[in-house]
Coordinates of N, CA and C in Angstrom, one line a residue:
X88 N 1.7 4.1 -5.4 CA 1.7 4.4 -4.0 C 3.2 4.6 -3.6
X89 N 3.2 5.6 -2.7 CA 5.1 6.0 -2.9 C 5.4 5.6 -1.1
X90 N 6.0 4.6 -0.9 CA 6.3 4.1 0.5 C 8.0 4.4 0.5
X91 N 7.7 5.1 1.8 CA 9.0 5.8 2.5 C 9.3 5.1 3.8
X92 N 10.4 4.7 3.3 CA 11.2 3.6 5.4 C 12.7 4.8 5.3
X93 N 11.8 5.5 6.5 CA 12.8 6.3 7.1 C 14.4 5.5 7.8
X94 N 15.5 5.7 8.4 CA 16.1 5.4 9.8 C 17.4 5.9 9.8
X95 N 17.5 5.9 10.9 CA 19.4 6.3 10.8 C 20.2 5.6 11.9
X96 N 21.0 5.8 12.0 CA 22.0 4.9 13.4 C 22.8 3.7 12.4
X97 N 22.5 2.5 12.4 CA 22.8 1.3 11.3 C 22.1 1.1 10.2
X98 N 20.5 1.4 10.8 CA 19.7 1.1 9.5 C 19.1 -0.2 9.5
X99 N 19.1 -0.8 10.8 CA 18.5 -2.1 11.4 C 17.4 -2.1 11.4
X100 N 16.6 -1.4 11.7 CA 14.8 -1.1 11.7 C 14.7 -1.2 10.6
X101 N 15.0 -0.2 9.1 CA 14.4 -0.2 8.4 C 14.3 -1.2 7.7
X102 N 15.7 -1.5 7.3 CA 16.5 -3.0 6.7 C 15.2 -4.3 7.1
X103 N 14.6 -4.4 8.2 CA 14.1 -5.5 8.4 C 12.7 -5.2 8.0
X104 N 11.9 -3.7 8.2 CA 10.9 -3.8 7.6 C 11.2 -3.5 5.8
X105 N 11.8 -3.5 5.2 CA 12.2 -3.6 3.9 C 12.0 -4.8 3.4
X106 N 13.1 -5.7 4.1 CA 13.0 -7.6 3.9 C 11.5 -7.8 3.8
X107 N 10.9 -7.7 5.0 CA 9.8 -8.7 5.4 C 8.3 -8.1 4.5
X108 N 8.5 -6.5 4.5 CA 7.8 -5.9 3.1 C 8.5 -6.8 1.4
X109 N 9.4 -6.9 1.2 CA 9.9 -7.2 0.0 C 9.3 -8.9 -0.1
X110 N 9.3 -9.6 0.7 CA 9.6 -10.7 1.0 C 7.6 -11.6 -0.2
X111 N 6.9 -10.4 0.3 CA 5.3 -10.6 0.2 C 5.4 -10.0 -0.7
X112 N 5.9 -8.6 -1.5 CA 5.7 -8.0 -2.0 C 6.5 -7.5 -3.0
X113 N 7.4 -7.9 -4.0 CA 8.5 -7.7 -4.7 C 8.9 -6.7 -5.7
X114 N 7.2 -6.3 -6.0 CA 6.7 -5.5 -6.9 C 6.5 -4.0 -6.8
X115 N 6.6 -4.0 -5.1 CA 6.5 -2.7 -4.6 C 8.0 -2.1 -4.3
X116 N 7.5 -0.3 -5.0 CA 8.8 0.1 -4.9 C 8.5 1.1 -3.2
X117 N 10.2 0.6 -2.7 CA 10.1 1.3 -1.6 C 11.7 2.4 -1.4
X118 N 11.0 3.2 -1.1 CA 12.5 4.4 -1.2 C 13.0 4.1 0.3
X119 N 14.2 4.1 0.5 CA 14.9 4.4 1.5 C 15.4 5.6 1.8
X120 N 15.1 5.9 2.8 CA 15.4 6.9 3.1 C 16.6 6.9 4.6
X121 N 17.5 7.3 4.4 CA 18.5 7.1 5.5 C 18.9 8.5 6.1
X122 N 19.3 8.8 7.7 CA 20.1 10.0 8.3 C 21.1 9.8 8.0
X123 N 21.7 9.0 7.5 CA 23.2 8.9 7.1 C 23.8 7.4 6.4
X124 N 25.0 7.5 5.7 CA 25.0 6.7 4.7 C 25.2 5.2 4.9
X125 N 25.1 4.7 6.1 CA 25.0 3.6 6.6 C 23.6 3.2 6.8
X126 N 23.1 3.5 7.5 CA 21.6 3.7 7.6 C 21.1 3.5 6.0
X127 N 21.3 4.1 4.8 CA 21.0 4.1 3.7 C 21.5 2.7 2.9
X128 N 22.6 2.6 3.1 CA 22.9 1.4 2.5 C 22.5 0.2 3.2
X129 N 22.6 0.2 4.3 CA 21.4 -1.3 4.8 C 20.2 -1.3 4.5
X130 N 19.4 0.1 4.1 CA 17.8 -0.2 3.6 C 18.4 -1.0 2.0
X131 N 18.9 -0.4 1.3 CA 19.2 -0.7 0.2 C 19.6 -2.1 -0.5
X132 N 20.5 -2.7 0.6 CA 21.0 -4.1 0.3 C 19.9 -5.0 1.0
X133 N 19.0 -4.5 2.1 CA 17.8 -5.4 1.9 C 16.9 -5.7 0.8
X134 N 17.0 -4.6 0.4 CA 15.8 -4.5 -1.2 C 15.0 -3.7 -1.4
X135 N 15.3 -2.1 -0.8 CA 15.2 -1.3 -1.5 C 14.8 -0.9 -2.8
X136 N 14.1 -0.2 -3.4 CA 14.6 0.6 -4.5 C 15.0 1.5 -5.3
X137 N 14.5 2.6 -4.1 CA 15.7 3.8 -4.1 C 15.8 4.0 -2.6
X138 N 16.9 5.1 -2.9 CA 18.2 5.1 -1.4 C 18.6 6.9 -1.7
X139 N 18.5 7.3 -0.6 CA 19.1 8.5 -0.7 C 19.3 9.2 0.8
X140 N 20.3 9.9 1.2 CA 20.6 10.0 2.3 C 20.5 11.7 3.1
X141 N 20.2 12.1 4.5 CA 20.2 12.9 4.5 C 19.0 13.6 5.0
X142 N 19.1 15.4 5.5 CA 18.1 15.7 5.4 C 16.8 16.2 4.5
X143 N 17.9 16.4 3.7 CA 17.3 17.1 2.3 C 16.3 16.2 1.9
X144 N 17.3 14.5 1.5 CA 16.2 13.5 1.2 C 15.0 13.5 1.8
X145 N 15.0 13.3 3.4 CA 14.0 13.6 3.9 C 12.9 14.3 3.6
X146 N 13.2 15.7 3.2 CA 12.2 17.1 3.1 C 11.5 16.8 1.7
X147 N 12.1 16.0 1.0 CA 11.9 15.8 -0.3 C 11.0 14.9 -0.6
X148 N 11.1 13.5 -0.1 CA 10.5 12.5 -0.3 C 9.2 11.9 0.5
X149 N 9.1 13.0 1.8 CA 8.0 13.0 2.8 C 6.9 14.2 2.0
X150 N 7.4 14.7 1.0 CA 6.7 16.0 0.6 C 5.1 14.9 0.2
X151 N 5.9 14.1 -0.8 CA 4.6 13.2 -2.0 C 4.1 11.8 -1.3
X152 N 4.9 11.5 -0.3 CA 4.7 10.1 0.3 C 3.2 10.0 0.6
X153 N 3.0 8.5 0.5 CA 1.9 7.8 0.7 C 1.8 7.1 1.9
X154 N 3.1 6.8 2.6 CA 2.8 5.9 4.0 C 4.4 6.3 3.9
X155 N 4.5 6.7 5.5 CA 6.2 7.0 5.7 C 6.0 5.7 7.0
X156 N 6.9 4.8 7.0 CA 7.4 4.0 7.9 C 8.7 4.2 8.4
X157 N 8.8 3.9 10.1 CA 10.2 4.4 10.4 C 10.1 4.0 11.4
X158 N 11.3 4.3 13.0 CA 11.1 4.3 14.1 C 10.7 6.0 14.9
X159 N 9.8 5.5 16.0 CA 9.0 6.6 16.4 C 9.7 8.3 16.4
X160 N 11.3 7.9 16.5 CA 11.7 9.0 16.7 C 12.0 9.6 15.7
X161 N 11.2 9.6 14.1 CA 11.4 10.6 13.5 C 10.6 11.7 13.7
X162 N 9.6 11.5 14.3 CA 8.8 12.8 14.9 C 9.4 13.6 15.9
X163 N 10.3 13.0 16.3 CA 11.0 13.7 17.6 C 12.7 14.6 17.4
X164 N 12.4 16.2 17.4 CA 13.4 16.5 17.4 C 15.3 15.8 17.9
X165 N 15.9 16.1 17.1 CA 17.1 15.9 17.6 C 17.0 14.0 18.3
X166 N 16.4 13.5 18.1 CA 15.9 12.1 18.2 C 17.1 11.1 17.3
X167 N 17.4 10.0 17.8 CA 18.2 9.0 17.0 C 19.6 9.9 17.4
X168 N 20.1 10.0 18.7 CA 21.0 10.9 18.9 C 21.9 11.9 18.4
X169 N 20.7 12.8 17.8 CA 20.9 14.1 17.3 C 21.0 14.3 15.5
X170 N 20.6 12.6 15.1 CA 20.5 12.4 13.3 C 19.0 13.3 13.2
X171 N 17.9 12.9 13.7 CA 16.9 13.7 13.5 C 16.4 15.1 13.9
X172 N 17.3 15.8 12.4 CA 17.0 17.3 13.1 C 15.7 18.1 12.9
X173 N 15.8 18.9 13.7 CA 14.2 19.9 13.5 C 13.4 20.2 12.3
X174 N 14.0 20.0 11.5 CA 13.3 19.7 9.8 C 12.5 18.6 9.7
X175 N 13.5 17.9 10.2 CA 13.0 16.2 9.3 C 11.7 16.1 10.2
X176 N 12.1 16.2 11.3 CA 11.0 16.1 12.6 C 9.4 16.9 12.2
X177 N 9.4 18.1 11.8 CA 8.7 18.6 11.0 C 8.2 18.5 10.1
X178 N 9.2 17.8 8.9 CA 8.6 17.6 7.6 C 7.6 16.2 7.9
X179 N 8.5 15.2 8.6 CA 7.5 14.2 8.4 C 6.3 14.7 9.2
X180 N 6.0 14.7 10.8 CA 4.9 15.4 10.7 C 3.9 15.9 10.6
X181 N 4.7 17.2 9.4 CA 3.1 17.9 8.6 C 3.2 17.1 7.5
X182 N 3.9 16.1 7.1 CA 3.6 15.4 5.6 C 1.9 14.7 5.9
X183 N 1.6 14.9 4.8 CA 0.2 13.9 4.5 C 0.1 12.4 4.6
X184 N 1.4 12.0 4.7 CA 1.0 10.3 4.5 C 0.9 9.9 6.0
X185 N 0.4 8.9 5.3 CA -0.3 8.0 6.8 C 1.2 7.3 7.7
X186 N 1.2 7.6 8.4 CA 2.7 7.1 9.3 C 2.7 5.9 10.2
X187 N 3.7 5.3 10.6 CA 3.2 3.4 10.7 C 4.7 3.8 11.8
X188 N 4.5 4.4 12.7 CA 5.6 4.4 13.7 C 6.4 3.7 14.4
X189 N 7.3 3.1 14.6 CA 7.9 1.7 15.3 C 8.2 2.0 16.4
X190 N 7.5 2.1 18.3 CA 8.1 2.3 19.0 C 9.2 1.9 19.6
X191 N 10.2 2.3 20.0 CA 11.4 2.5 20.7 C 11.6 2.6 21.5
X192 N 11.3 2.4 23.1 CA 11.3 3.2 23.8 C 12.9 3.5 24.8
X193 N 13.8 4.6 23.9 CA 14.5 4.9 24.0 C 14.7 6.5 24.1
X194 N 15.8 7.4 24.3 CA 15.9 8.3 24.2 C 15.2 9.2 24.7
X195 N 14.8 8.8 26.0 CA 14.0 9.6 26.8 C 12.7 9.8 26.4
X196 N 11.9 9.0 25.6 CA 10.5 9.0 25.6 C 10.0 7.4 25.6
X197 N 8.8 7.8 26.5 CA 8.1 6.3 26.0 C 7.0 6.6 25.6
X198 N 6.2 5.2 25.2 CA 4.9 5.4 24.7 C 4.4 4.8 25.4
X199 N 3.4 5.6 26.2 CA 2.3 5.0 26.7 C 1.0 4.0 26.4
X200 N 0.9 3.4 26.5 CA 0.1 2.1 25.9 C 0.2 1.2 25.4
X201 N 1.6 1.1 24.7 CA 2.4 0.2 24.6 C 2.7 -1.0 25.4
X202 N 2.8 -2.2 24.7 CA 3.5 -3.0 25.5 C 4.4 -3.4 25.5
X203 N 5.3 -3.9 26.1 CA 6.8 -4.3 25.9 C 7.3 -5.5 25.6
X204 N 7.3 -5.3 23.9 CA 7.7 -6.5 22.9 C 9.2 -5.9 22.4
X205 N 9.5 -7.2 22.0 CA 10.5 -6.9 21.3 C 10.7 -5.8 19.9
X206 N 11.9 -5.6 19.3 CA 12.0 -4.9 18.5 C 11.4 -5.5 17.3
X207 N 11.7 -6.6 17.4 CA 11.5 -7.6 15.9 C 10.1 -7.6 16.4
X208 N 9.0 -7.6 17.1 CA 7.6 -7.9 17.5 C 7.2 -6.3 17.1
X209 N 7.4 -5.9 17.0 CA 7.2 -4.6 16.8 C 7.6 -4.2 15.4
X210 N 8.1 -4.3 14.6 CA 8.6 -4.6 13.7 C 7.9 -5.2 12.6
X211 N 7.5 -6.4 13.3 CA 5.9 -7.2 12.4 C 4.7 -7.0 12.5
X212 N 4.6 -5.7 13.6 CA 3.4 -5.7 14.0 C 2.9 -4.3 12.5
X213 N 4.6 -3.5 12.6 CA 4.4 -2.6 11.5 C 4.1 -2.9 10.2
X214 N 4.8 -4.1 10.2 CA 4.6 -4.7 8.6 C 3.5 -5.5 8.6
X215 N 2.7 -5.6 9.0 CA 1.6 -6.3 9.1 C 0.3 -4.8 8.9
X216 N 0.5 -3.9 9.5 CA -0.5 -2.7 9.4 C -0.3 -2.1 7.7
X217 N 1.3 -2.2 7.3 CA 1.4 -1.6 6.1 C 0.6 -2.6 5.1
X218 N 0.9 -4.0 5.4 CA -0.1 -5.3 4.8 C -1.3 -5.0 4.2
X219 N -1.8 -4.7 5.8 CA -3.5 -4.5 5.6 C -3.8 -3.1 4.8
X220 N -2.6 -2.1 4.4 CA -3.3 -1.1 3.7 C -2.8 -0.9 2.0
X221 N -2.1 -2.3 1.6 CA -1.7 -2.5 0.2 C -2.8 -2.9 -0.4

């Protein structure tokens, strides 16, 4: 099973669902995928297993993925202030894997239905759905 944790900015979202995935699960390989090389190295030094940065990575790694995890705004063009460009937004997407979204509600969108938890509640609530589908 090929699990993709998207993020860009610091790399704080993914970094923590990486930990708290790694933490249960040690055996599972998880690619990092970063918008940029900070972002990539904090998935990485959580515990990671591969790391690669970029859009390209993106187009690449969402092609075969099995479950892409991230925050919501990788579906959202020009999203994560302006790291998520119209590709990436795209590729993930139309990619086939099942996607485990982290809302944010930042950058000019909310999500409706939602309730207003913390990031870290939100966060567990992700790694708890990726749980139930290992």
């Amino acid at each position: 099973m090929k699990i993709v944790v998207i993020d860009g900015q610091g790399g704080r979202i993914g970094k923590n669902v990486i930990e708290q995935v790694k933490a249960n699960h040690k055996d599972l390989e998880l690619y990092a995928i970063g918008t940029n090389t900070m972002a990539t190295s904090a998935m990485l030094k959580a515990g990671a297993d591969f790391g690669a940065t970029g859009e390209n990575a993106v187009l690449v790694n969402v092609a075969d993925a099995d479950i892409v995890v991230g925050p919501v705004g990788i579906v959202f063009a020009n999203a994560l202030l302006g790291e998520i460009t119209p590709a990436i937004a795209t590729a993930v997407g139309a990619s086939r894997a099942f996607k485990i979204l982290i809302p944010v509600n930042r950058c000019n969108h909310y999500i409706a239905g939602c309730t207003e938890n913390s990031l870290g509640e939100y966060i567990r609530i992700a790694v708890d759905k990726l749980e139930g589908m290992l």
